[in-house]
Tab-separated table of C-alpha atoms in Angstrom:
chain	number	residue	atom	x	y	z
A	1	UNK	CA	0.000	0.000	0.000
A	2	UNK	CA	1.390	3.359	-1.031
A	3	UNK	CA	1.916	6.256	1.314
A	4	UNK	CA	-0.939	8.144	-0.375
A	5	UNK	CA	-3.335	5.281	0.168
A	6	UNK	CA	-2.314	5.085	3.826
A	7	UNK	CA	-2.873	8.812	4.232
A	8	UNK	CA	-6.296	8.583	2.590
A	9	UNK	CA	-7.202	5.661	4.824
A	10	UNK	CA	-6.109	7.531	7.945
A	11	UNK	CA	-8.025	10.607	6.772
A	12	UNK	CA	-11.178	8.525	6.329
A	13	UNK	CA	-10.745	7.096	9.814
A	14	UNK	CA	-10.271	10.598	11.225
A	15	UNK	CA	-13.375	11.879	9.408
A	16	UNK	CA	-15.363	8.875	10.591
A	17	UNK	CA	-14.232	9.311	14.197
A	18	UNK	CA	-14.992	13.029	14.033
A	19	UNK	CA	-18.466	12.359	12.648
A	20	UNK	CA	-19.035	9.640	15.232
A	21	UNK	CA	-17.897	11.854	18.092
A	22	UNK	CA	-20.075	14.701	16.789
A	23	UNK	CA	-23.046	12.307	16.604
A	24	UNK	CA	-22.376	11.019	20.118
A	25	UNK	CA	-21.982	14.561	21.382
A	26	UNK	CA	-25.282	15.652	19.827
A	27	UNK	CA	-26.979	12.513	21.128
A	28	UNK	CA	-25.673	13.102	24.649
A	29	UNK	CA	-26.662	16.763	24.401
A	30	UNK	CA	-30.156	15.757	23.310
A	31	UNK	CA	-30.368	13.216	26.144
A	32	UNK	CA	-29.220	15.842	28.609
A	33	UNK	CA	-31.843	18.287	27.353
A	34	UNK	CA	-34.547	15.643	27.651
A	35	UNK	CA	-33.500	14.716	31.194
A	36	UNK	CA	-33.278	18.386	32.137
A	37	UNK	CA	-36.770	18.940	30.742
A	38	UNK	CA	-38.185	15.942	32.626
A	39	UNK	CA	-36.576	17.095	35.881
A	40	UNK	CA	-38.067	20.549	35.333
A	41	UNK	CA	-41.574	19.120	34.926
A	42	UNK	CA	-41.123	16.750	37.879
A	43	UNK	CA	-40.108	19.593	40.193
A	44	UNK	CA	-43.171	21.623	39.154
A	45	UNK	CA	-45.523	18.676	39.580
A	46	UNK	CA	-44.300	17.886	43.091
A	47	UNK	CA	-44.752	21.517	44.176
A	48	UNK	CA	-48.543	21.261	44.095
A	49	UNK	CA	-50.966	19.888	46.661
A	50	UNK	CA	-54.060	20.373	44.505
A	51	UNK	CA	-54.754	18.248	41.417
A	52	UNK	CA	-56.521	20.931	39.383
A	53	UNK	CA	-53.856	23.568	40.037
A	54	UNK	CA	-51.126	21.050	39.203
A	55	UNK	CA	-52.703	20.177	35.831
A	56	UNK	CA	-53.229	23.810	34.854
A	57	UNK	CA	-49.602	24.562	35.684
A	58	UNK	CA	-48.545	21.481	33.732
A	59	UNK	CA	-50.297	22.584	30.518
A	60	UNK	CA	-48.644	26.012	30.795
A	61	UNK	CA	-45.216	24.453	31.375
A	62	UNK	CA	-45.572	22.060	28.416
A	63	UNK	CA	-46.394	24.909	26.051
A	64	UNK	CA	-43.549	27.029	27.393
A	65	UNK	CA	-40.866	24.345	27.495
A	66	UNK	CA	-41.742	22.251	24.432
A	67	UNK	CA	-42.941	25.095	22.176
A	68	UNK	CA	-46.320	23.460	21.510
A	69	UNK	CA	-49.307	25.397	20.176
A	70	UNK	CA	-51.824	23.954	22.606
A	71	UNK	CA	-52.145	21.369	25.361
A	72	UNK	CA	-55.295	19.909	26.922
A	73	UNK	CA	-55.467	17.494	29.848
A	74	UNK	CA	-58.429	15.185	30.376
A	75	UNK	CA	-59.284	13.167	33.491
A	76	UNK	CA	-61.363	10.016	33.505
A	77	UNK	CA	-64.581	10.395	35.517
A	78	UNK	CA	-65.332	8.278	38.601
A	79	UNK	CA	-67.387	5.796	36.577
A	80	UNK	CA	-64.472	5.494	34.113
A	81	UNK	CA	-66.850	6.055	31.197
A	82	UNK	CA	-65.827	9.461	29.862
A	83	UNK	CA	-62.924	11.879	29.676
A	84	UNK	CA	-63.479	15.443	30.862
A	85	UNK	CA	-61.333	18.435	29.903
A	86	UNK	CA	-59.976	19.811	33.193
A	87	UNK	CA	-57.012	21.989	32.133
A	88	UNK	CA	-55.856	23.651	28.940
A	89	UNK	CA	-53.407	26.140	27.519
A	90	UNK	CA	-53.887	27.654	24.092
A	91	UNK	CA	-57.017	28.822	22.240
A	92	UNK	CA	-59.249	26.795	24.620
A	93	UNK	CA	-58.009	28.421	27.808
A	94	UNK	CA	-59.646	31.456	29.396
A	95	UNK	CA	-58.594	33.638	32.322
A	96	UNK	CA	-58.997	32.241	35.813
A	97	UNK	CA	-58.334	28.573	34.955
A	98	UNK	CA	-61.404	28.142	32.790
A	99	UNK	CA	-61.869	26.248	29.510
A	100	UNK	CA	-63.875	27.692	26.641
A	101	UNK	CA	-66.695	25.242	25.864
A	102	UNK	CA	-65.115	22.153	27.454
A	103	UNK	CA	-65.945	18.894	25.709
A	104	UNK	CA	-66.549	15.437	27.156
A	105	UNK	CA	-65.285	12.405	25.217
A	106	UNK	CA	-66.710	8.916	25.897
A	107	UNK	CA	-64.071	6.273	26.580
A	108	UNK	CA	-63.040	4.656	23.287
A	109	UNK	CA	-64.231	7.476	21.026
A	110	UNK	CA	-61.887	9.721	19.065
A	111	UNK	CA	-58.102	9.598	19.311
A	112	UNK	CA	-58.216	10.726	22.950
A	113	UNK	CA	-60.797	8.092	23.900
A	114	UNK	CA	-58.892	5.357	22.039
A	115	UNK	CA	-55.614	6.184	23.768
A	116	UNK	CA	-57.351	6.111	27.178
A	117	UNK	CA	-58.985	2.763	26.430
A	118	UNK	CA	-55.847	1.122	25.022
A	119	UNK	CA	-53.459	2.871	27.472
A	120	UNK	CA	-51.015	3.486	24.629
A	121	UNK	CA	-49.477	6.696	23.228
A	122	UNK	CA	-50.347	7.698	19.664
A	123	UNK	CA	-48.693	10.236	17.324
A	124	UNK	CA	-50.878	11.275	14.398
A	125	UNK	CA	-48.891	12.834	11.553
A	126	UNK	CA	-51.961	13.995	9.591
A	127	UNK	CA	-55.314	14.165	11.394
A	128	UNK	CA	-57.252	14.549	8.113
A	129	UNK	CA	-56.398	10.942	7.325
A	130	UNK	CA	-57.596	9.597	10.695
A	131	UNK	CA	-61.391	9.087	10.888
A	132	UNK	CA	-61.248	9.105	14.693
A	133	UNK	CA	-60.178	12.754	14.816
A	134	UNK	CA	-62.689	14.938	16.701
A	135	UNK	CA	-62.638	18.604	15.736
A	136	UNK	CA	-62.671	20.778	18.856
A	137	UNK	CA	-62.046	24.534	18.498
A	138	UNK	CA	-60.206	24.409	15.120
A	139	UNK	CA	-58.586	21.979	12.679
A	140	UNK	CA	-54.959	21.037	13.330
A	141	UNK	CA	-52.967	18.513	11.342
A	142	UNK	CA	-50.703	16.829	13.897
A	143	UNK	CA	-51.658	15.334	17.261
A	144	UNK	CA	-49.907	13.539	20.116
A	145	UNK	CA	-51.937	11.841	22.820
A	146	UNK	CA	-50.362	10.254	25.909
A	147	UNK	CA	-52.215	8.307	28.626
A	148	UNK	CA	-51.778	9.354	32.263
A	149	UNK	CA	-51.638	5.940	33.917
A	150	UNK	CA	-50.233	4.147	36.933
A	151	UNK	CA	-49.852	0.379	37.282
A	152	UNK	CA	-52.153	-0.164	34.319
A	153	UNK	CA	-54.884	2.142	35.634
A	154	UNK	CA	-55.666	5.038	33.293
A	155	UNK	CA	-56.402	8.281	35.127
A	156	UNK	CA	-56.487	10.671	32.190
A	157	UNK	CA	-54.835	11.852	28.995
A	158	UNK	CA	-52.434	14.595	27.865
A	159	UNK	CA	-53.374	15.756	24.355
A	160	UNK	CA	-51.659	18.287	22.099
A	161	UNK	CA	-52.383	19.330	18.508
A	162	UNK	CA	-50.299	21.346	16.030
A	163	UNK	CA	-51.050	23.172	12.787
A	164	UNK	CA	-47.957	21.631	11.130
A	165	UNK	CA	-48.143	18.061	9.803
A	166	UNK	CA	-45.652	15.534	11.226
A	167	UNK	CA	-44.681	18.028	13.943
A	168	UNK	CA	-44.411	15.552	16.839
A	169	UNK	CA	-41.548	13.071	17.122
A	170	UNK	CA	-40.252	10.333	19.448
A	171	UNK	CA	-38.475	12.874	21.644
A	172	UNK	CA	-41.791	14.596	22.357
A	173	UNK	CA	-43.340	11.211	23.070
A	174	UNK	CA	-40.646	10.256	25.551
A	175	UNK	CA	-40.881	13.530	27.469
A	176	UNK	CA	-44.686	13.499	27.594
A	177	UNK	CA	-44.752	9.863	28.729
A	178	UNK	CA	-42.336	10.689	31.559
A	179	UNK	CA	-44.443	13.716	32.501
A	180	UNK	CA	-47.620	11.614	32.407
A	181	UNK	CA	-46.051	8.945	34.625
A	182	UNK	CA	-44.961	11.485	37.256
A	183	UNK	CA	-48.334	13.270	37.067
A	184	UNK	CA	-50.157	9.946	37.545
A	185	UNK	CA	-48.184	9.228	40.708
A	186	UNK	CA	-48.955	12.696	42.052
A	187	UNK	CA	-52.664	12.469	41.179
A	188	UNK	CA	-52.918	9.087	42.879
A	189	UNK	CA	-51.066	10.380	45.929
A	190	UNK	CA	-53.288	13.457	46.263
A	191	UNK	CA	-56.443	11.394	45.761
A	192	UNK	CA	-55.357	8.887	48.407
A	193	UNK	CA	-54.564	11.764	50.766
A	194	UNK	CA	-58.028	13.210	50.120
A	195	UNK	CA	-59.644	9.826	50.770
A	196	UNK	CA	-57.671	9.571	54.015
A	197	UNK	CA	-58.719	13.098	55.049
A	198	UNK	CA	-62.350	12.322	54.205
A	199	UNK	CA	-62.176	9.165	56.317
A	200	UNK	CA	-60.578	11.141	59.158
A	201	UNK	CA	-63.359	13.731	58.880
A	202	UNK	CA	-65.973	10.962	59.081
A	203	UNK	CA	-64.232	9.466	62.129
A	204	UNK	CA	-63.888	12.912	63.745
A	205	UNK	CA	-67.561	13.602	63.031
A	206	UNK	CA	-68.593	10.272	64.570
A	207	UNK	CA	-66.351	10.865	67.595
A	208	UNK	CA	-67.767	14.368	67.986
A	209	UNK	CA	-71.326	13.059	67.729
A	210	UNK	CA	-70.550	10.324	70.267
A	211	UNK	CA	-69.071	12.837	72.689
A	212	UNK	CA	-72.051	15.144	72.207
A	213	UNK	CA	-74.414	12.239	72.908
A	214	UNK	CA	-72.353	11.226	75.937
A	215	UNK	CA	-72.366	14.808	77.194
A	216	UNK	CA	-76.131	14.929	76.762
A	217	UNK	CA	-76.540	11.571	78.517
A	218	UNK	CA	-74.464	12.796	81.464
A	219	UNK	CA	-76.548	15.955	81.610
A	220	UNK	CA	-79.696	13.837	81.577
A	221	UNK	CA	-78.255	11.993	84.598
A	222	UNK	CA	-77.465	15.265	86.341
A	223	UNK	CA	-80.959	16.730	85.969
A	224	UNK	CA	-82.764	13.980	87.931
A	225	UNK	CA	-79.911	13.916	90.480
A	226	UNK	CA	-80.493	17.596	91.193
A	227	UNK	CA	-84.296	17.359	91.112
A	228	UNK	CA	-84.403	14.362	93.452
A	229	UNK	CA	-82.333	16.242	96.032
A	230	UNK	CA	-84.520	19.328	95.608
A	231	UNK	CA	-87.738	17.345	96.042
A	232	UNK	CA	-86.317	15.690	99.137
A	233	UNK	CA	-85.622	19.163	100.515
A	234	UNK	CA	-89.187	20.241	99.712
A	235	UNK	CA	-90.574	17.120	101.387
A	236	UNK	CA	-88.486	17.870	104.479
A	237	UNK	CA	-89.943	21.393	104.708
A	238	UNK	CA	-93.493	20.100	104.394
A	239	UNK	CA	-92.997	17.332	106.951
A	240	UNK	CA	-91.549	19.856	109.409
A	241	UNK	CA	-94.630	22.048	108.715
A	242	UNK	CA	-92.543	24.998	107.460
A	243	UNK	CA	-95.270	25.837	104.968
A	244	UNK	CA	-94.223	29.430	104.286
A	245	UNK	CA	-90.698	28.356	103.500
A	246	UNK	CA	-92.099	25.491	101.392
A	247	UNK	CA	-94.062	28.003	99.293
A	248	UNK	CA	-90.941	30.144	98.753
A	249	UNK	CA	-88.990	26.988	97.998
A	250	UNK	CA	-91.501	25.898	95.351
A	251	UNK	CA	-91.257	29.344	93.691
A	252	UNK	CA	-87.469	29.136	93.561
A	253	UNK	CA	-87.570	25.506	92.487
A	254	UNK	CA	-89.970	26.228	89.599
A	255	UNK	CA	-87.633	28.978	88.389
A	256	UNK	CA	-84.698	26.586	88.427
A	257	UNK	CA	-86.738	23.896	86.685
A	258	UNK	CA	-87.533	26.383	83.930
A	259	UNK	CA	-83.794	27.006	83.552
A	260	UNK	CA	-83.040	23.267	83.467
A	261	UNK	CA	-85.689	22.474	80.858
A	262	UNK	CA	-84.624	25.429	78.706
A	263	UNK	CA	-80.986	24.368	78.886
A	264	UNK	CA	-81.521	20.597	78.655
A	265	UNK	CA	-80.843	20.417	74.896
A	266	UNK	CA	-77.571	22.337	75.089
A	267	UNK	CA	-74.137	21.085	76.108
A	268	UNK	CA	-72.742	24.546	76.824
A	269	UNK	CA	-73.918	27.688	78.580
A	270	UNK	CA	-72.592	31.191	79.098
A	271	UNK	CA	-70.657	31.730	82.296
A	272	UNK	CA	-73.101	34.498	83.209
A	273	UNK	CA	-76.146	32.181	83.043
A	274	UNK	CA	-74.410	29.392	84.953
A	275	UNK	CA	-73.493	31.771	87.778
A	276	UNK	CA	-77.051	33.097	87.788
A	277	UNK	CA	-78.293	29.519	88.197
A	278	UNK	CA	-75.869	28.935	91.079
A	279	UNK	CA	-77.122	32.080	92.856
A	280	UNK	CA	-80.741	30.908	92.555
A	281	UNK	CA	-79.795	27.441	93.780
A	282	UNK	CA	-77.980	28.792	96.865
A	283	UNK	CA	-80.999	30.957	97.752
A	284	UNK	CA	-83.252	27.895	97.460
A	285	UNK	CA	-81.025	25.724	99.660
A	286	UNK	CA	-80.638	28.520	102.213
A	287	UNK	CA	-84.442	28.333	102.625
A	288	UNK	CA	-84.348	24.558	102.951
A	289	UNK	CA	-81.647	24.494	105.667
A	290	UNK	CA	-82.545	27.846	107.261
A	291	UNK	CA	-78.951	28.939	106.838
A	292	UNK	CA	-77.336	32.224	105.996
A	293	UNK	CA	-75.123	31.481	102.994
A	294	UNK	CA	-73.036	34.264	101.510
A	295	UNK	CA	-71.882	33.961	97.927
A	296	UNK	CA	-68.871	35.956	96.744
A	297	UNK	CA	-68.061	35.956	93.014
A	298	UNK	CA	-64.895	37.498	91.597
A	299	UNK	CA	-64.309	37.516	87.824
A	300	UNK	CA	-61.223	38.690	85.953
A	301	UNK	CA	-61.741	41.784	83.852
A	302	UNK	CA	-60.123	39.886	80.958
A	303	UNK	CA	-63.152	37.567	80.810
A	304	UNK	CA	-66.587	38.437	79.437
A	305	UNK	CA	-69.127	36.261	81.334
A	306	UNK	CA	-71.873	36.836	78.758
A	307	UNK	CA	-69.687	35.572	75.899
A	308	UNK	CA	-67.619	32.886	77.653
A	309	UNK	CA	-68.925	29.328	77.267
A	310	UNK	CA	-68.544	26.546	79.834
A	311	UNK	CA	-70.150	23.091	80.120
A	312	UNK	CA	-73.726	23.221	81.400
A	313	UNK	CA	-74.416	22.275	85.043
A	314	UNK	CA	-70.726	22.181	86.024
A	315	UNK	CA	-70.718	24.379	89.154
A	316	UNK	CA	-73.963	23.469	90.947
A	317	UNK	CA	-72.906	19.950	92.099
A	318	UNK	CA	-69.768	21.397	93.729
A	319	UNK	CA	-71.767	24.109	95.506
A	320	UNK	CA	-74.302	21.459	96.555
A	321	UNK	CA	-71.554	19.447	98.264
A	322	UNK	CA	-70.479	22.513	100.227
A	323	UNK	CA	-74.026	23.147	101.449
A	324	UNK	CA	-75.044	19.569	102.185
A	325	UNK	CA	-71.772	18.341	103.661
A	326	UNK	CA	-69.428	21.213	104.443
A	327	UNK	CA	-72.069	23.286	106.261
A	328	UNK	CA	-73.868	20.431	108.006
A	329	UNK	CA	-74.489	21.343	111.632
A	330	UNK	CA	-73.838	25.066	111.018
A	331	UNK	CA	-76.566	27.715	110.696
A	332	UNK	CA	-74.651	30.929	110.160
A	333	UNK	CA	-71.351	32.314	108.867
A	334	UNK	CA	-71.533	30.021	105.834
A	335	UNK	CA	-69.597	31.363	102.882
A	336	UNK	CA	-68.970	30.125	99.323
A	337	UNK	CA	-66.484	31.957	97.146
A	338	UNK	CA	-66.145	31.556	93.374
A	339	UNK	CA	-63.024	33.057	91.806
A	340	UNK	CA	-62.722	33.056	88.010
A	341	UNK	CA	-59.569	34.220	86.300
A	342	UNK	CA	-57.878	33.913	82.932
A	343	UNK	CA	-54.398	32.482	82.439
A	344	UNK	CA	-51.698	33.227	79.893
A	345	UNK	CA	-52.337	29.846	78.191
A	346	UNK	CA	-55.813	30.850	76.956
A	347	UNK	CA	-57.436	28.979	79.803
A	348	UNK	CA	-59.553	30.051	82.709
A	349	UNK	CA	-59.357	28.804	86.262
A	350	UNK	CA	-62.512	28.506	88.344
A	351	UNK	CA	-61.929	28.125	92.077
A	352	UNK	CA	-64.899	27.173	94.260
A	353	UNK	CA	-64.103	27.192	97.969
A	354	UNK	CA	-66.104	27.199	101.175
A	355	UNK	CA	-65.442	27.730	104.869
A	356	UNK	CA	-67.088	24.454	105.838
A	357	UNK	CA	-65.822	21.732	108.132
A	358	UNK	CA	-63.082	20.600	105.748
A	359	UNK	CA	-61.196	17.499	106.828
A	360	UNK	CA	-62.824	15.440	109.548
A	361	UNK	CA	-62.522	11.934	110.997
A	362	UNK	CA	-65.661	10.824	109.165
A	363	UNK	CA	-63.906	10.673	105.811
A	364	UNK	CA	-65.645	13.780	104.478
A	365	UNK	CA	-63.242	14.248	101.547
A	366	UNK	CA	-63.626	10.644	100.417
A	367	UNK	CA	-67.433	10.941	100.550
A	368	UNK	CA	-67.305	14.105	98.463
A	369	UNK	CA	-65.052	12.754	95.759
A	370	UNK	CA	-66.965	9.482	95.410
A	371	UNK	CA	-70.347	11.218	95.198
A	372	UNK	CA	-72.585	10.919	92.137
A	373	UNK	CA	-72.550	14.668	91.386
A	374	UNK	CA	-68.771	15.073	91.201
A	375	UNK	CA	-68.397	11.845	89.251
A	376	UNK	CA	-70.747	13.202	86.566
A	377	UNK	CA	-68.925	16.553	86.567
A	378	UNK	CA	-65.605	14.794	85.906
A	379	UNK	CA	-67.080	12.738	83.073
A	380	UNK	CA	-68.719	15.829	81.573
A	381	UNK	CA	-65.370	17.615	81.595
A	382	UNK	CA	-63.731	14.663	79.805
A	383	UNK	CA	-66.462	14.603	77.154
A	384	UNK	CA	-66.297	18.389	76.771
A	385	UNK	CA	-62.536	18.099	76.198
A	386	UNK	CA	-62.954	15.499	73.458
A	387	UNK	CA	-65.872	17.353	71.877
A	388	UNK	CA	-63.926	20.604	71.535
A	389	UNK	CA	-60.399	19.170	71.211
A	390	UNK	CA	-59.053	20.989	74.267
A	391	UNK	CA	-57.941	20.291	77.825
A	392	UNK	CA	-60.214	20.590	80.852
A	393	UNK	CA	-59.695	19.199	84.335
A	394	UNK	CA	-60.930	19.343	87.910
A	395	UNK	CA	-59.039	18.875	91.155
A	396	UNK	CA	-60.206	19.083	94.742
A	397	UNK	CA	-58.240	19.606	97.927
A	398	UNK	CA	-58.481	20.627	101.558
A	399	UNK	CA	-56.573	23.886	102.082
A	400	UNK	CA	-54.631	24.412	105.320
A	401	UNK	CA	-56.944	27.290	106.193
A	402	UNK	CA	-59.881	24.887	106.434
A	403	UNK	CA	-62.943	24.387	104.294
A	404	UNK	CA	-62.949	22.694	100.923
A	405	UNK	CA	-61.612	23.895	97.584
A	406	UNK	CA	-62.287	22.711	94.036
A	407	UNK	CA	-60.356	24.002	91.036
A	408	UNK	CA	-61.618	23.640	87.457
A	409	UNK	CA	-59.366	24.495	84.521
A	410	UNK	CA	-61.153	25.121	81.232
A	411	UNK	CA	-59.942	26.171	77.807
A	412	UNK	CA	-61.544	29.503	77.000
A	413	UNK	CA	-64.343	29.174	74.454
A	414	UNK	CA	-66.510	32.076	73.368
A	415	UNK	CA	-69.763	32.580	71.509
A	416	UNK	CA	-67.671	33.392	68.419
A	417	UNK	CA	-66.156	29.897	68.323
A	418	UNK	CA	-67.657	27.754	65.550
A	419	UNK	CA	-69.246	24.430	66.417
A	420	UNK	CA	-70.329	25.357	69.935
A	421	UNK	CA	-73.769	24.348	71.054
A	422	UNK	CA	-75.065	26.480	73.882
A	423	UNK	CA	-78.151	28.255	75.162
């Protein structure tokens, strides 16, 4: 082989290698651009927590990034019978995420319906030669339709048309299929999250209803407990022939009964009305026991009694214990003090204390805390806490100064709070 032939051969090899390297470079560049584009769409898809907003953003991004003329996204309805246009960018889109004259395509009809049924991408080079083509807003010659599917389940379709024949190519197909796959995962995730939230709402609603029913049941227990004690007091006055006091007692009792019946359907009451009820009750029991009972009420200026809500019938049983047990054997100098103050944790503290006998050898404290009234109060506070998703508690103690003291801590609820049920 001559030197010239060798040089020609080496030149051909060099040209071939140059062409090959240029081809590989362009191929790698194209691959890089495709991957960059897919990553761009993936990052935008994962930003959203709302399916509709995500799809509208996706149509805009496809037009912007891929230089398409239009893009429409369909979702399959719940019955999986038809495809509904839910997002668009191009001549079909209006301001405010609205579609001009949206169309509905039955599954299997048209190119879009066929792609959804077969779960397979189609590129149409010339729509005038495809009898399945459905004219929407205007005739376009090229179309690419990609199913949005996950694990064989079709959720929708991405569809784009172009005025130029044979506009779409395999690179477009690959990008759109990647986009559709990522979008399908996100749609499924958001739908599952919505199903989970709906189930949680149902459970929360059932739990709320159960707590409301329990609260009502406890109140229904409290009403007869109070009335039985009141009737026993009335019977005692009649048997002891204190007829004048019995008449006054009946008048007070009827007023309290009116309050109970009016409030019986409500789980909450304003602090003002509850304190008013306690005042009336103390006056009635003072008649029954012929005692002088002073009531002192102190309320923080930060609290508005007429707009602050507490559980119904929560103070009377505690006051009843003071009168029936703490003041037994005493006729005068009986005092009950109710102190109500707000705390920095958006709670209020209600302190009910008396100057009764306090601790005694007869196990007075144990009798109090095991009584029916306080047991119902504790259960009502627990139900109230679960009903309104807050913390409420009651504690009782015997202060060193004598008497008995009960402290109730309640989260502050007002008449402006939604979901409260009060009278």
